[in-house]
Amino acid sequence: MPGASQLDAIISLMAQAHGRDLSCFDQAFLRKTLRHRLASSGSPNAEAYAQRLAVDPQEAEALWRALGITYSEFFRETLTFALLEQLVLPGLLQEMAELGRPELRLWSAAGAAGQEAYSLAILLEELTAGRGQEAAFRIFATDICPDSLAQGQEGLYEAQALQNVRLRHLNGWFTRQGEAYRVVPRLRERVAFSVHDLLDQRLASPAASIYGDFDLVMCSNLLFYYRADIRGLILDRVGRSLRAGGYLVTGQAERAMVEQDQGLRALAPVTAVFRKADQQG
Amino acid sequence: MRLKDLNIGLQLRLGLGLILVLVALLGALAWQQADALWQETRRLHEHPFTVTRAVGDIKASVLAMQKGMRELFLAETDEERRGIIQEIEAQATEADRQLSVVYAQYLGPRADVEATARALAQWKPLREEVIGLLREGRHGEAASRFKQVRAGVGQEILERVQVVAEFARQRAERFYHDALRHKEGLFNRLGLVLAGIILLTLAISYLLLQGIRGPLRDLTGVATAYGQGDLAARSGHASANEFGELALAFNRLLDTVQAQSRRQENAVRLAQAMLGQEDLRAFCRDLLQALLERTGSQAGAVYLLGAGQEAFEHLESIGLGAGARASFAPGEGQLGQAILSGQVQVIAGIPEDTPFVFATAAGDFRPRALMTIPIMAGGQALAAVCLASLKGYGPEALELVGDVLVAMSGRLGGVLAFQRISELAAKLEEQNRELETQQRELSAQAAELSEQNIELEMQKRQLDQANRLKSSFLANMSHELRTPLNSVIALSGVLERRLAGAIPAEEHGYLGVIERNGKSLLELINNLLDLSRIEAGREQIRPSTFALPELVGEVTGLIEPQAAEKGLELRASLPTGLPPLYSDPEKCRHILLNLLANAVKFTDAGHVEISAACQDHSMRVVVSDTGIGIAAEHLPYIFDEFRQADGSASRRHGGTGLGLAIAKKYANLLGGRIAVKSQPGQGSTFTLTLPLSLPGPNGGQAPAAPGRGCPPGGQMGRGGLAAGTSQQGLGRRILVVEDSEPAIVQLTDILAGQGYQVAVARDGRQALEQVASQKPEAMVLDLMMPEVDGFQVLGAIRSAPGTANLPVLILTAKHVTGEELSFLQGNNVHQLIQKGDVSKNQLLAAIAGMLPPRPGAGDGPDLGGMLDR
Ligand SMILES: C[S@@+](CC[C@H](N)C(=O)[O-])C[C@H]1O[C@@H](n2cnc3c(N)ncnc32)[C@H](O)[C@@H]1O
């Protein structure tokens, strides 16, 4: 495993030779990824690997790609989605009706190929089904990986990503295409995909959403890849994009990271669903 | 026709025939010459020889007769004489016969023969005279006569005969010489003819040989050269005969063999190219390169059936324009159809609008022909290779592709499988790494969790208990509970009335306490039942139109006694001209009652005030008190069930703590809300906002809402102090210039929600038209638009006199450069806002802020009011 000094050397090397900033990543994650690249590239040790990195732009690219993990699933964390389905989303819908807000605004930040966004869309569609009119919600799905976004736009997934999808949902919202499944067009229309870098300091919300004001933001399985201070910055910005009383949903594993945030309160002790303080009561 | 072109069989037949003819000629010649010789010999034989022999015979006969004459002299007897005479006669006859022979055959002068005949004829009478003399016995005479005759006639005969013989001899001599000459001529001629024949035969065989050996040698040479690797070696022999055909056939054979071996070589090269790569893209690139080179194509592309199996997606191409990168469905267009057929196909007649064009520096070219090669697996085209050629495809290209198709399909299938496996492996690895990272976080949390666990368990036990209590409590709140309570209350009322004055006042007072407590108990029960009804979603809304002041009067009448009891002033300040409400009056009453009761409950001194105001489409009712207030930390939970600010307060003030929860739930049911503001020790303000008209269940507005919206004069004070975000833009005309549909929807939604009149222009040109035709009061402008962009729009607006001062707010996702920024500043934009870097309220405030004061309103928009957070 690369030592601390080697890690630093590789970070500065990547920045200087290839213009890639690795310093924002969590060290343990960086180590793990480096170890993996080291093995795949057949370098005997960290030094040799660093030397190779310096001269081989392809390996640099491979390393960079390996750091951008885009793995995702539909309804990935069952508990979280159960909570969303049973509590959070119905509450939001009711609140929307009460307050006369025109629509719910949701954002899947770093949502990879839209698995998360489509899961939300399915739940909302079903919760609002039978109301006669078109359900009023708007989901923004963003990521920094354009390939993932393109896949999301196309709505085509391998069966593996759908293992948590209930049979009823599978039948209702997907069509089978060979080995793969495609999200039905109706659902695809509900999700707007765009590129958004959560590290971008200028923007708190994706440009496509213009002004944020989200009722719910999902930002899961992303924070732990980043250094603690970066996480803080991301959370800060995501928090700003929420309306008062809006919800932030993270991965179970990231619960502890958000719990320290002042403006956010966990919905229940073990969940990764947080609520922004609501000044109005 | 040349000899060379003659059929070999014919040549041979002709040659041999010629030789045969010559031999026959020779035979005939020899025959004829031999015959001539024979004629010569016969003439020799017939004339001189016959004459000579006859002359000899005549001589012999003459001599024999002379001898006989002499013997006659010597004969003694007649007998003897007769005998001799007979002999002489015979000889004479013989001599005559011979003479006639000579006569017939003699070639010399006839006179010679006639002289001989005459001499012979003269001799006969002389001889008979002698014989007669003898018979008469006159020997002497006879002897002398004999001597005379012999010397005369005898001699003459002999001489004459000699002449004839001499002539015949000479003639024979001449004949011999003639024959000799003849023989020599014959020999010469024969020799000549023979020599001629030999020469001719030689020539013919040379020619024949030449005709056979030449092409043979040529073919052998070619075969040897080809065998030694000169693949271009071909027979140059050309003729119309069998050898010509043979040479042609041979060349054709070589061509076929060469084509075959070239094909084989091509196939081998292709196979090599295919074996070189494992990576899908690299493999396809190599494959294409090799295919282009070997099929005479100039461009090509590989398409892969997408994961959805509904379109072939471009994977790799060489030499093609961007059009070839578009995906196409199986069966779609020329390509799709050709691939669907499952066969290698050549498409000629490429239409004008084909996406398949060669992209070159000199421009795009349309190919003459395309070749589509479906890569099949399990009866389905997995992928497709398309090649394009400027010259078209010959059969060899098709054959080559046919040769390698199986290998290609297999190999591509293999590479695809490899690719899938590597992708899968990569994905697994990624998943693993993420799981590990997650795992690490989780285990860190787990440690923390185990600490929390005990606490949690405690919490949980408590919660469970409370829940159990609550549910059993609710379960018991049934009509059965209310019925006895009702009778207690009713009966205590009866008693109170009947016993007034009959029992001591203090005890009578207890009856009042019983009744009051009974009532509050009933209220609690009713509240709880309400709550559970609401929660069960069984609460029904019964809307009707009613006047708020009446309701307020009713409610304050109800609360008044409690307030009076605590010495509080209960004020109601309702402006005149409030519009009627269309809502559920029962629920409204409930809400107001609860709010007022709550206010009275927590106020020990001072006053409780209820006021109302109308704002656009909603009614605001404010209940304020001068009570104990609510601590900030309790504010968020003030509307939760069973919660009062804190336990102690609840204990001191009595009540169930359900009132506010129910009030809020009812307000929500009616499409409104309740907000609270409070300062501990200074009192609280609850604001109920209700829509003037209850939104109907099907989204429509209720029927009886006369004059929706507030009458102009009915506004409270200065236009809604805490109006916050609502209705600041009533009727003002805003033009939104934006090309993204979702952005348009979002902007029109929030702007229309504020009462703005929103017009939308979807590009720069429309924007300019609409600015001219609709004269908006302000404009929200996006910068990035196709064709005429925001900068151009801004420039055009600013240079037109009517719009030079139109307020413009730039709302864009574009990261503006310094140069662009100075352009914007130079063109007087109100504000530049980055999409995604603004909150809803900021955006609304900015838009409101750029609007000029409403004509006639006198003062500008109240920014402070809008930035309420
Ligand atoms: C592991 S996936 C998680 C996907 C999904 N949220 C889930 O929980 O299944 C992390 C995603 O975050 C994206 N990502 C990483 N860094 C990002 C950044 N700075 N801004 C936006 N997206 C980012 C990656 O591209 C990837 O798609």
Tab-separated table of C-alpha atoms and ligand atoms in Angstrom, chain A residues 25 67-73 76 108-113 115-116 142-145 148 196-200 218-222 225-226 234, chain B residues 434, ligand 1:
chain	number	residue	atom	x	y	z
A	25	PHE	CA	-10.529	12.543	-2.123
A	67	LEU	CA	-11.852	7.238	-8.781
A	68	GLY	CA	-15.176	8.117	-10.335
A	69	ILE	CA	-17.201	5.211	-9.111
A	70	THR	CA	-20.621	5.343	-10.688
A	71	TYR	CA	-22.137	2.202	-9.262
A	72	SER	CA	-25.757	2.550	-8.356
A	73	GLU	CA	-29.003	0.628	-8.053
A	76	ARG	CA	-30.632	0.989	-3.321
A	108	SER	CA	-30.821	13.577	-7.126
A	109	ALA	CA	-27.367	15.066	-6.703
A	110	ALA	CA	-24.635	12.732	-7.933
A	111	GLY	CA	-27.313	10.300	-8.952
A	112	ALA	CA	-25.118	8.367	-11.396
A	113	ALA	CA	-27.302	7.054	-14.233
A	115	GLN	CA	-31.354	5.015	-10.744
A	116	GLU	CA	-32.090	7.095	-7.668
A	142	THR	CA	-27.262	15.468	-11.976
A	143	ASP	CA	-23.803	13.977	-11.978
A	144	ILE	CA	-20.351	14.860	-13.192
A	145	CYS	CA	-20.080	11.786	-15.324
A	148	SER	CA	-23.783	8.005	-16.752
A	196	HIS	CA	-23.490	19.388	-12.225
A	197	ASP	CA	-20.293	19.265	-10.240
A	198	LEU	CA	-20.946	19.259	-6.523
A	199	LEU	CA	-17.481	20.699	-6.002
A	200	ASP	CA	-18.336	23.740	-8.092
A	218	MET	CA	-30.748	12.888	-2.408
A	219	CYS	CA	-27.025	12.904	-2.182
A	220	SER	CA	-25.998	9.409	-1.351
A	221	ASN	CA	-22.873	7.341	-1.522
A	222	LEU	CA	-20.762	10.217	-2.614
A	225	TYR	CA	-15.301	9.476	-1.236
A	226	TYR	CA	-14.269	12.971	-0.282
A	234	ILE	CA	-20.768	19.852	-0.329
B	434	GLU	CA	-17.604	1.171	-2.864
C	1	LIG	C1	-21.240	5.634	-6.193
C	1	LIG	S1	-22.209	6.662	-7.162
C	1	LIG	C2	-23.668	6.810	-6.182
C	1	LIG	C3	-24.905	6.915	-7.025
C	1	LIG	C4	-26.210	7.074	-6.266
C	1	LIG	N1	-26.271	8.324	-5.566
C	1	LIG	C5	-26.426	5.923	-5.311
C	1	LIG	O1	-26.386	6.106	-4.115
C	1	LIG	O2	-26.639	4.806	-5.789
C	1	LIG	C6	-21.397	8.222	-6.961
C	1	LIG	C7	-21.715	9.208	-8.057
C	1	LIG	O3	-21.240	10.479	-7.706
C	1	LIG	C8	-20.731	11.125	-8.822
C	1	LIG	N2	-19.821	12.169	-8.387
C	1	LIG	C9	-18.624	12.036	-7.836
C	1	LIG	N3	-18.091	13.247	-7.583
C	1	LIG	C10	-19.003	14.155	-7.959
C	1	LIG	C11	-19.042	15.580	-7.939
C	1	LIG	N4	-18.028	16.288	-7.465
C	1	LIG	N5	-20.121	16.203	-8.440
C	1	LIG	C12	-21.153	15.479	-8.912
C	1	LIG	N6	-21.169	14.149	-8.954
C	1	LIG	C13	-20.096	13.489	-8.468
C	1	LIG	C14	-20.101	10.020	-9.588
C	1	LIG	O4	-19.989	10.341	-10.957
C	1	LIG	C15	-21.069	8.871	-9.338
C	1	LIG	O5	-22.018	8.778	-10.359
